[in-house]
PDB file of C-alpha atoms in Angstrom:
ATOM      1  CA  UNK A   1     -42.981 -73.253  27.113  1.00 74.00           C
ATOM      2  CA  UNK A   2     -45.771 -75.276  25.577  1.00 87.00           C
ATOM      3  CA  UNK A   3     -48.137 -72.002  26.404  1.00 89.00           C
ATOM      4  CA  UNK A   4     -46.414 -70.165  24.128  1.00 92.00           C
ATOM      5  CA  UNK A   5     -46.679 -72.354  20.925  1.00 92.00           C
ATOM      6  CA  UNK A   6     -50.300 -72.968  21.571  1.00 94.00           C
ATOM      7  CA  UNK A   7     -51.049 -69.488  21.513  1.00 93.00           C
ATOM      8  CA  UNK A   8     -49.631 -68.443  18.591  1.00 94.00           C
ATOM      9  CA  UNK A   9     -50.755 -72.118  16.538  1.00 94.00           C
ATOM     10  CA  UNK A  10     -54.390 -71.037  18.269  1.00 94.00           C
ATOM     11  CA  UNK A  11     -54.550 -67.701  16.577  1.00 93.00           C
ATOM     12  CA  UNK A  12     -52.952 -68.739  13.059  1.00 93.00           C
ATOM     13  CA  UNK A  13     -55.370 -71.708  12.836  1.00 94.00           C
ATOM     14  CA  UNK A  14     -58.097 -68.804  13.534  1.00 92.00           C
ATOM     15  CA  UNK A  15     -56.770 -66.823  10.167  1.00 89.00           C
ATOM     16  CA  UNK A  16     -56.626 -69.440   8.202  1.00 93.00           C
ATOM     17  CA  UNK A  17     -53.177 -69.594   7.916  1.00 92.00           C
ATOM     18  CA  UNK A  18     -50.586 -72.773   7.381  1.00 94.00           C
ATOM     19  CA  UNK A  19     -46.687 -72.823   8.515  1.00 94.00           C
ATOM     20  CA  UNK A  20     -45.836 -72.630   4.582  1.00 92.00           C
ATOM     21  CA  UNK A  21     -47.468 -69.130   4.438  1.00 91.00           C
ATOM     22  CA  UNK A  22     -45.526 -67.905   7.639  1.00 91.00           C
ATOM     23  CA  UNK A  23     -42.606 -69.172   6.350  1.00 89.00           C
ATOM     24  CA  UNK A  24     -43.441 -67.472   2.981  1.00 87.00           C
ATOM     25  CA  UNK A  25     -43.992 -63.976   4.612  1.00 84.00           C
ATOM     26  CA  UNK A  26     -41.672 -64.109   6.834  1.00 82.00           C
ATOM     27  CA  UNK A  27     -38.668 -66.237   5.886  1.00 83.00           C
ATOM     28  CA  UNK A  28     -38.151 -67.841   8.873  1.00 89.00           C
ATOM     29  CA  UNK A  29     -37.398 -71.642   7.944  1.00 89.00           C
ATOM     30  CA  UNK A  30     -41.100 -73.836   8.211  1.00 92.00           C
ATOM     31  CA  UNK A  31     -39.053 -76.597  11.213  1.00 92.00           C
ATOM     32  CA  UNK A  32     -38.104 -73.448  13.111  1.00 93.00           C
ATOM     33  CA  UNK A  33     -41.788 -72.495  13.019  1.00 94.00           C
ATOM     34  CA  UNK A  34     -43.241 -75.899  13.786  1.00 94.00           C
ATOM     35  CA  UNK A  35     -40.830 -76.074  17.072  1.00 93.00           C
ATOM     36  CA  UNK A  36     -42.709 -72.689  18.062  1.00 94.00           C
ATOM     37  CA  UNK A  37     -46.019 -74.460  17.641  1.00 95.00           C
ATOM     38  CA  UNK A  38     -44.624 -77.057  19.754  1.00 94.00           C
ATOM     39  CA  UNK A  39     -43.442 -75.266  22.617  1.00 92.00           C
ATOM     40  CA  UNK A  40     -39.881 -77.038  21.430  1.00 93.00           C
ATOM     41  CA  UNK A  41     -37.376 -73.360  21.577  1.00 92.00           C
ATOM     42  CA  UNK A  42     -34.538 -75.257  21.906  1.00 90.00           C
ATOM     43  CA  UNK A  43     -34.434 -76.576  18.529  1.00 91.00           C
ATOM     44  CA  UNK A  44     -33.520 -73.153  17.084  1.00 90.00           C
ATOM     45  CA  UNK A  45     -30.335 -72.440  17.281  1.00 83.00           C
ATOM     46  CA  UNK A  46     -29.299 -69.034  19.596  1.00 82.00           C
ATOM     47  CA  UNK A  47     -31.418 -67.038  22.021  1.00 84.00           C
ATOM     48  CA  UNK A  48     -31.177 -63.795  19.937  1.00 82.00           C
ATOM     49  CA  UNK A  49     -33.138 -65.937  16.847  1.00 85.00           C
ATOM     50  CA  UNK A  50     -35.559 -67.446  19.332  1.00 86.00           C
ATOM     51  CA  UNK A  51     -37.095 -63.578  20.322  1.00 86.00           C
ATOM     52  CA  UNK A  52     -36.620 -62.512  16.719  1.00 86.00           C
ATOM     53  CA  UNK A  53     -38.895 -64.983  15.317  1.00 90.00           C
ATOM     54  CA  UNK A  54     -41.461 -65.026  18.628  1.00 90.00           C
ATOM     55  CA  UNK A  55     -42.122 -61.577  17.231  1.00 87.00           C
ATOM     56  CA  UNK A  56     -42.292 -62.077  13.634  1.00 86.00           C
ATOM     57  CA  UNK A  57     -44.460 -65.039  14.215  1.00 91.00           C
ATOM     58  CA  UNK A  58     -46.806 -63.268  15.789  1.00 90.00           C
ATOM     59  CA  UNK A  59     -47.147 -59.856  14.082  1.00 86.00           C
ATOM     60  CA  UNK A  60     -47.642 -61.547  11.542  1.00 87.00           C
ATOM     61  CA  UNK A  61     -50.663 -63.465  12.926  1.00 90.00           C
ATOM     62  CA  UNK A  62     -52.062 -60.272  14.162  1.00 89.00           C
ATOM     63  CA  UNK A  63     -50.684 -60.426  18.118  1.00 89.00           C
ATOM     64  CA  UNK A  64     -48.564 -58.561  19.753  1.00 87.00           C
ATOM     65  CA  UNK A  65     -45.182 -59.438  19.487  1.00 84.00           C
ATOM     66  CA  UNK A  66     -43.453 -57.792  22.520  1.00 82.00           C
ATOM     67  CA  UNK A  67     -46.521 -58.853  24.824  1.00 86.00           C
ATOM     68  CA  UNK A  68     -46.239 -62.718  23.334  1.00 89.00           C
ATOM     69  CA  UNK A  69     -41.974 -62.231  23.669  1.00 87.00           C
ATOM     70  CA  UNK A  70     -42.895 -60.658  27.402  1.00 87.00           C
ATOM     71  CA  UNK A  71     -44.679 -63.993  28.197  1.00 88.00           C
ATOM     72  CA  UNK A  72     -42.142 -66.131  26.948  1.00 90.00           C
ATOM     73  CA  UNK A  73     -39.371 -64.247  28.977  1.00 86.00           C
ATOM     74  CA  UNK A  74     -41.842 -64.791  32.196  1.00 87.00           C
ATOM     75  CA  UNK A  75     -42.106 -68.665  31.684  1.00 88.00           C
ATOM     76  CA  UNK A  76     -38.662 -68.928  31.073  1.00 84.00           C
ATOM     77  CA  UNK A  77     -37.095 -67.524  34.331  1.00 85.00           C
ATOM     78  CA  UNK A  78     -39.830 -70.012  35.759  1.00 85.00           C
ATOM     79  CA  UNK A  79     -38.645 -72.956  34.486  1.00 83.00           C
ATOM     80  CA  UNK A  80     -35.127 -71.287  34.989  1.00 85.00           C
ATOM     81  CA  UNK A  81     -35.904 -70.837  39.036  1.00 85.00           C
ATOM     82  CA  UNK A  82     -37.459 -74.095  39.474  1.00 85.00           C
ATOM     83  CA  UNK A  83     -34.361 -76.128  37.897  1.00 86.00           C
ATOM     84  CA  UNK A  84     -32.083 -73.859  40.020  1.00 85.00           C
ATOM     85  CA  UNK A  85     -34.097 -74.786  43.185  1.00 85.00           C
ATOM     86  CA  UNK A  86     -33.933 -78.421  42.587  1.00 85.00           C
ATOM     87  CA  UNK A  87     -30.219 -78.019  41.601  1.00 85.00           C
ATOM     88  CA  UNK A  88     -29.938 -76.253  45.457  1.00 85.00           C
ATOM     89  CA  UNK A  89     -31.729 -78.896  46.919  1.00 85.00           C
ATOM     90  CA  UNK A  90     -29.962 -82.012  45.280  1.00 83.00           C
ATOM     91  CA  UNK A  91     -26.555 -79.942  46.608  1.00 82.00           C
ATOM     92  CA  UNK A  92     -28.021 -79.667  49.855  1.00 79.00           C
ATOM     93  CA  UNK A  93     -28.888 -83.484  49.931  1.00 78.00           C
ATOM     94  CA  UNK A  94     -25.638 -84.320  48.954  1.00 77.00           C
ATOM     95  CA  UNK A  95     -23.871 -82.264  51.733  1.00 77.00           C
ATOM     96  CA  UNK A  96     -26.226 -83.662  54.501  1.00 67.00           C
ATOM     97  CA  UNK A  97     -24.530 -86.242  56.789  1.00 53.00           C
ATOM     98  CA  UNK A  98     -27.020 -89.135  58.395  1.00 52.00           C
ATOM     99  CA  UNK A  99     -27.799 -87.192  60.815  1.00 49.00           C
ATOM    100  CA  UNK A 100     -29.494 -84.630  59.237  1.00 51.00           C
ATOM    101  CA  UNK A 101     -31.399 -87.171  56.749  1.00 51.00           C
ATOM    102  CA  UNK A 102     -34.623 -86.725  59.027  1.00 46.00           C
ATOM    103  CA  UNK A 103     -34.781 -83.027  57.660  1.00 55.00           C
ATOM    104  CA  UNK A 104     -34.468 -84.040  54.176  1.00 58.00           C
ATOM    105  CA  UNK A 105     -38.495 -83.847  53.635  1.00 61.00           C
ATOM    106  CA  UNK A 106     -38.917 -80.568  55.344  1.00 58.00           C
ATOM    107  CA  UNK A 107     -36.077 -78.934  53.599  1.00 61.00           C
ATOM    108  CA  UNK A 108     -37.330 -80.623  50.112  1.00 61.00           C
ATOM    109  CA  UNK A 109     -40.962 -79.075  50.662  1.00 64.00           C
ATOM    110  CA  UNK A 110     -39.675 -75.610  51.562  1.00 65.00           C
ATOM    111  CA  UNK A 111     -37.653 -75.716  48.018  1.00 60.00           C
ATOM    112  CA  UNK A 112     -40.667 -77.200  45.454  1.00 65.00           C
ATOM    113  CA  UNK A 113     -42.884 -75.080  47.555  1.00 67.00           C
ATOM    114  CA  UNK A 114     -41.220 -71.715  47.078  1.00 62.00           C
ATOM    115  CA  UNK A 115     -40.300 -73.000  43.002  1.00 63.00           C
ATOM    116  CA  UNK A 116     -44.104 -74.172  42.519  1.00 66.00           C
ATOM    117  CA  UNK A 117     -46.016 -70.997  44.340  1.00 66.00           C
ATOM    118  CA  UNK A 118     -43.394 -68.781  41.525  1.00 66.00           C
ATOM    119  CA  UNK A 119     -44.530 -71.349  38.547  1.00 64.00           C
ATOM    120  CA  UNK A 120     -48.347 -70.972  39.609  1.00 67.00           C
ATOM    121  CA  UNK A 121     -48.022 -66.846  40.151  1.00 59.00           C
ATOM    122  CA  UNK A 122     -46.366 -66.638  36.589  1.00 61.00           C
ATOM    123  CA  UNK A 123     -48.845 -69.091  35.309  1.00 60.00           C
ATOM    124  CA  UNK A 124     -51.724 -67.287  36.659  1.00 60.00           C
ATOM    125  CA  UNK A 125     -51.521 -63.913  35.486  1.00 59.00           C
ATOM    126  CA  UNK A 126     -50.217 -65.363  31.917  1.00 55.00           C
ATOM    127  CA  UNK A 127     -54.046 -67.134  31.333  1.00 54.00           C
ATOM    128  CA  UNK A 128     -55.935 -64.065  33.472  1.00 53.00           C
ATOM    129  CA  UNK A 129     -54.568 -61.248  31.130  1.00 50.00           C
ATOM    130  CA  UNK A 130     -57.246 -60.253  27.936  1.00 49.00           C
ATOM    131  CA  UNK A 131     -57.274 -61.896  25.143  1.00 48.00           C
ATOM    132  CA  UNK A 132     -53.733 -61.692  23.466  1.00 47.00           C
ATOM    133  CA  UNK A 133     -55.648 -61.371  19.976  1.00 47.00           C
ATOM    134  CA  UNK A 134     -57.070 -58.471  20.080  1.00 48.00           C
ATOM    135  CA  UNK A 135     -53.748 -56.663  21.402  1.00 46.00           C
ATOM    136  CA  UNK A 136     -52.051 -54.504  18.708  1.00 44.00           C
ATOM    137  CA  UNK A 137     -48.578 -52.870  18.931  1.00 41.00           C
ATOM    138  CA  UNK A 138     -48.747 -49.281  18.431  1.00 44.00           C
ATOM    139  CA  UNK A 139     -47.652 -50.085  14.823  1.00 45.00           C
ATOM    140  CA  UNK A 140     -49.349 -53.005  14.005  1.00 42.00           C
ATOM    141  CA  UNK A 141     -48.751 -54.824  10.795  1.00 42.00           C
ATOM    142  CA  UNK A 142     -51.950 -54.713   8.346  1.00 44.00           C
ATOM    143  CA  UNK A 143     -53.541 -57.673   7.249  1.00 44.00           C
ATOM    144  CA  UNK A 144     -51.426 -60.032   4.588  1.00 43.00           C
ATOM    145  CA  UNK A 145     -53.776 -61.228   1.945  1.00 42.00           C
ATOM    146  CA  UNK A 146     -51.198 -63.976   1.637  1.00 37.00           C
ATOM    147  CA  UNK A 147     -52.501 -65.146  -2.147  1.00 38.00           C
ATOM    148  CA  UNK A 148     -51.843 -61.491  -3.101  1.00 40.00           C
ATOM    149  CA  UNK A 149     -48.454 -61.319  -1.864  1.00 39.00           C
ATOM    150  CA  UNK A 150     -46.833 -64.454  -2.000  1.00 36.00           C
ATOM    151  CA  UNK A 151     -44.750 -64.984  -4.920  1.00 38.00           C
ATOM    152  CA  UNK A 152     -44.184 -68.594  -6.551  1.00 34.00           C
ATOM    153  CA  UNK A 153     -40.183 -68.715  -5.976  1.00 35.00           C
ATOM    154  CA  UNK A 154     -37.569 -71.424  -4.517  1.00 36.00           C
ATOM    155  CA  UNK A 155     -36.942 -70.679  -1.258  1.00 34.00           C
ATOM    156  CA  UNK A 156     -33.447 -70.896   0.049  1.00 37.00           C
ATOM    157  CA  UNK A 157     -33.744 -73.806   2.902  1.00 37.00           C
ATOM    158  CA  UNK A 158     -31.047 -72.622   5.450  1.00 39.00           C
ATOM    159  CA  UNK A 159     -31.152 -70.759   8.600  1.00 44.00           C
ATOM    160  CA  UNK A 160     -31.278 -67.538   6.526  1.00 45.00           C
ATOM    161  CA  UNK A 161     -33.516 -67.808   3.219  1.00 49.00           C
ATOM    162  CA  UNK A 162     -33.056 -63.934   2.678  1.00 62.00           C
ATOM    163  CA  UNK A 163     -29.588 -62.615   1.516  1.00 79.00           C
ATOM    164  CA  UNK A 164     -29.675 -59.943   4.082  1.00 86.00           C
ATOM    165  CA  UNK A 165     -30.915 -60.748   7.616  1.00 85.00           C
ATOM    166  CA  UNK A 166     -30.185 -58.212   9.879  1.00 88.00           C
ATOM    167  CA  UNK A 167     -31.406 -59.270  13.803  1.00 88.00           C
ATOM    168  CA  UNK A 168     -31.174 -56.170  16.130  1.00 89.00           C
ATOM    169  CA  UNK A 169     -31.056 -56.322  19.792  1.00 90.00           C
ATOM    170  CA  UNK A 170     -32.507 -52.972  21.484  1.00 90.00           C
ATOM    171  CA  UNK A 171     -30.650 -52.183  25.099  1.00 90.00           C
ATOM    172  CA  UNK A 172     -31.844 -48.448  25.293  1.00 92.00           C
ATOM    173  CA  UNK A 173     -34.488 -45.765  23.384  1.00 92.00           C
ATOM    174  CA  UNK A 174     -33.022 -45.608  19.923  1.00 92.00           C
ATOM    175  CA  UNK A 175     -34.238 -44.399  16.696  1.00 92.00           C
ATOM    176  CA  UNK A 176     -33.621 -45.984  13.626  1.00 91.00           C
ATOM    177  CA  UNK A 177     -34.408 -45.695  10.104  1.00 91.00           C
ATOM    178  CA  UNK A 178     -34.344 -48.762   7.791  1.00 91.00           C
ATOM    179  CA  UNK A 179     -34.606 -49.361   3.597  1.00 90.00           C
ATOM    180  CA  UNK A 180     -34.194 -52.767   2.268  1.00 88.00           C
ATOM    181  CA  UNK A 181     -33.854 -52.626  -1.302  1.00 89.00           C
ATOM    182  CA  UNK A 182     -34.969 -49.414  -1.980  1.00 88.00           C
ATOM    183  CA  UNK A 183     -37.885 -48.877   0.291  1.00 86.00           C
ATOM    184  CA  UNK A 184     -38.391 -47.781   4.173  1.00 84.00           C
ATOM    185  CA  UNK A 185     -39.765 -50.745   6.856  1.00 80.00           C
ATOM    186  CA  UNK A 186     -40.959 -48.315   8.386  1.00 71.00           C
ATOM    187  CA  UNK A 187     -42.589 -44.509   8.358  1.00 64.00           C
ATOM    188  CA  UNK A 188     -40.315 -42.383   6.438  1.00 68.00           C
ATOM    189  CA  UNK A 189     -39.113 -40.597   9.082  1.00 76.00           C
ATOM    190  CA  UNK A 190     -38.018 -43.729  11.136  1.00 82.00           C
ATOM    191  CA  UNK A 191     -39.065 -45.119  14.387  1.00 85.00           C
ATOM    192  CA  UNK A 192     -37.801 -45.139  17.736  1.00 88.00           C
ATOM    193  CA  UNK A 193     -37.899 -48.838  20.015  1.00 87.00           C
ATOM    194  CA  UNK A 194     -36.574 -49.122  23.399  1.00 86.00           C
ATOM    195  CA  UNK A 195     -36.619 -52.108  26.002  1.00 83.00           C
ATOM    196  CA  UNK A 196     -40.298 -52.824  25.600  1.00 81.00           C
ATOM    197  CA  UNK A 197     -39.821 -53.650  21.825  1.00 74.00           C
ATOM    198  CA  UNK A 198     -36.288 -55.430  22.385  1.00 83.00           C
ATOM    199  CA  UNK A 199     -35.695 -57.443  19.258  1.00 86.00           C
ATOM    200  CA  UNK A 200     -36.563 -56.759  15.764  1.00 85.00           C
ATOM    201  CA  UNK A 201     -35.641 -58.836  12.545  1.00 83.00           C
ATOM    202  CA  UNK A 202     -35.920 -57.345   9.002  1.00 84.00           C
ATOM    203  CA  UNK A 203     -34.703 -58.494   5.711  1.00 83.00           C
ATOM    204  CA  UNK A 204     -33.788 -58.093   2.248  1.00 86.00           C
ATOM    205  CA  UNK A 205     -33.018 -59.089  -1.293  1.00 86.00           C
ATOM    206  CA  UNK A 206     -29.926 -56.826  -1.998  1.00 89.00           C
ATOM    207  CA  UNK A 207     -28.823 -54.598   0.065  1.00 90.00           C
ATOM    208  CA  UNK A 208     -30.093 -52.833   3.462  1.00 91.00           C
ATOM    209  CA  UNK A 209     -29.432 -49.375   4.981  1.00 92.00           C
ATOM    210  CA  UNK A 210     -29.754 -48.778   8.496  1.00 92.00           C
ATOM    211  CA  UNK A 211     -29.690 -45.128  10.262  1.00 92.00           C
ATOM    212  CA  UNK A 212     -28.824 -45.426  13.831  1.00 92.00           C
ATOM    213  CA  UNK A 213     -29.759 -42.528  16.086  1.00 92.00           C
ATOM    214  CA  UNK A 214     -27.343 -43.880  18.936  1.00 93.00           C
ATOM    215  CA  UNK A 215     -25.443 -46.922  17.901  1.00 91.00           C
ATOM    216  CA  UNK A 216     -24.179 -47.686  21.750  1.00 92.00           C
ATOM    217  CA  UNK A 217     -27.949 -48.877  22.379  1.00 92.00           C
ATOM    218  CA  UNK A 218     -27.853 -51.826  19.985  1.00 92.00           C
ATOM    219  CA  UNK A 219     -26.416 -55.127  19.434  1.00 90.00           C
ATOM    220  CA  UNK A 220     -26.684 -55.980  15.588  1.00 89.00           C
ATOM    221  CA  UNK A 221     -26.282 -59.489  14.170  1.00 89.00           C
ATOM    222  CA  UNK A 222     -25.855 -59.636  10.294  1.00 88.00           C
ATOM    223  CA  UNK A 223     -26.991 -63.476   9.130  1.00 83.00           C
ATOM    224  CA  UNK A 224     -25.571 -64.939  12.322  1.00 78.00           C
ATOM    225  CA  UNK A 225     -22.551 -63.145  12.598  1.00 83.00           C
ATOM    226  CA  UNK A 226     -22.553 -60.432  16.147  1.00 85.00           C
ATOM    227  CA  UNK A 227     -20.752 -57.119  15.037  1.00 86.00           C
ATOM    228  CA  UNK A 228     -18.887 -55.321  17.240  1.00 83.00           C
ATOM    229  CA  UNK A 229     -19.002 -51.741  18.822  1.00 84.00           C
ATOM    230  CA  UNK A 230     -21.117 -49.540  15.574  1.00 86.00           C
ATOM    231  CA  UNK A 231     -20.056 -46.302  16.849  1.00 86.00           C
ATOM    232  CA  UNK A 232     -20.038 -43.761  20.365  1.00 87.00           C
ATOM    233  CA  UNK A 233     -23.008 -42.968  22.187  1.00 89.00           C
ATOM    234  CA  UNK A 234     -24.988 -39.977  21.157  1.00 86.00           C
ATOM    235  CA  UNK A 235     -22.934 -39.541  17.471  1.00 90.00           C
ATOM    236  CA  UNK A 236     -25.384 -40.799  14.963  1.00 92.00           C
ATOM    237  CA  UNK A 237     -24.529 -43.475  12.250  1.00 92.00           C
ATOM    238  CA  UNK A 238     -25.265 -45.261   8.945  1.00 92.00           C
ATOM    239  CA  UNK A 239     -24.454 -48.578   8.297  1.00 92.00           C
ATOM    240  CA  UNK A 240     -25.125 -50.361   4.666  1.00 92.00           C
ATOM    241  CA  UNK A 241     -25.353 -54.429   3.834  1.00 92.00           C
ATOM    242  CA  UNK A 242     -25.343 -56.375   1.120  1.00 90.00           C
ATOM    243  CA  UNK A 243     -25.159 -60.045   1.138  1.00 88.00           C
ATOM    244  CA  UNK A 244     -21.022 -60.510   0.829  1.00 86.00           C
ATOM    245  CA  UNK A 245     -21.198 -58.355   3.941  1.00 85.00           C
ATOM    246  CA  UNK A 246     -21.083 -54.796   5.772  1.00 84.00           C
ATOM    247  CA  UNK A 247     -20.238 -51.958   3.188  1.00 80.00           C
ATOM    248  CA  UNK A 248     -20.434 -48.515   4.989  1.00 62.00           C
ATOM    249  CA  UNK A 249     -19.099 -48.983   8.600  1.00 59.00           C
TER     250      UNK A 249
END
């Protein structure tokens, strides 16, 4: 996963940029953000968090998010096929009686072989698509004159530095419409995601208001804590946070 990290380090190097002004812009805590630049995912803590702050990181940084998150997902169920393949073939050694040990190379070349030719394949088109920084989502984020918009403040140092961190997991086309603390994320009128653009993360100070156009086609996480079941497909809904917790169901 070391592809990853050196990607998005790469680019943010490029700008200009240190880990204390990601962390700044987007509250993610500065040794979650240093394990990305080292390829080292297991150090943060839950798979949802992981894809949340792949994306922030690089928006951010001017990339694009889903197509960095897409790559990561591709390496992943690399590494994920070769261990399973090595897992088969340690079984498979450990059933064999004596005399089937003669086979033992064959059968161990036909498993790396079939777990290396996926790792190359995956490999290969990662490094032979275009340059990943000049790819914009459709809504890209503007450039962050970080001096202008960094504010001299103490920054909480937990998993969650904002109040109200809201993680959403996308499993179908669904608009939404979100205002933290007054003022829309996005267009006023909302925005729809889908599958493509699977996991978004947005925060605020006090409190958070989320329209949901179908609330069966999300998962929503509120500062670590999975809700349940939001509402029935294809009835509309409006949830409201503030940090001590959900206020409008």
């Amino acid at each position: 996963m070391k592809e990853i990290g050196d990607i998005l380090k790469q680019a943010r190097e490029e700008k200009g940029l240190s880990l204390k002004e990601i962390q700044e812009v987007t509250k993610i805590r500065l040794r979650y953000l240093e394990a990305i630049d080292e390829g080292d995912f297991e150090a943060i803590p839950g798979e949802v968090y992981r894809k949340g702050f792949i994306v922030n990181y690089a928006n951010v940084i001017g990339l694009d998010g889903p197509q960095i998150l897409q790559k990561y997902h591709d390496l992943k169920a690399a590494q994920e096929e070769q261990i399973r393949q090595e897992q088969l073939l340690k079984e498979e050694e450990e059933n064999e009686s004596p005399k089937t040990n003669l086979n033992n190379d064959w059968i161990k070349g036909i498993y790396l072989g079939v777990a290396g030719a996926l790792a190359i394949v995956l490999l290969i088109s990662f490094f032979l698509i275009p340059s990943l920084h000049n790819l914009k989502t459709e809504d890209a984020i503007k450039p962050v004159n970080i001096e202008d918009n960094i504010e001299t403040s103490d920054f909480n140092q937990t998993l969650f530095p904002a109040p109200i961190t809201i993680t959403v997991e996308f499993k179908k086309r669904v608009w939404v419409q979100v205002i933290a603390d007054g003022e829309s994320i996005f267009l006023r009128d909302g925005r729809t995601f889908d599958t493509s653009d699977p996991v978004q993360v947005w925060t605020a100070q006090q409190e958070m208001e989320i329209k949901i156009g179908d609330p069966s086609g999300i998962e929503l996480t509120f500062n670590g804590n999975k809700l349940g079941p939001l509402g029935v497909e294809g009835k509309s809904k409006t949830v409201k946070f503030r940090p001590d917790g959900l206020v409008a169901p």
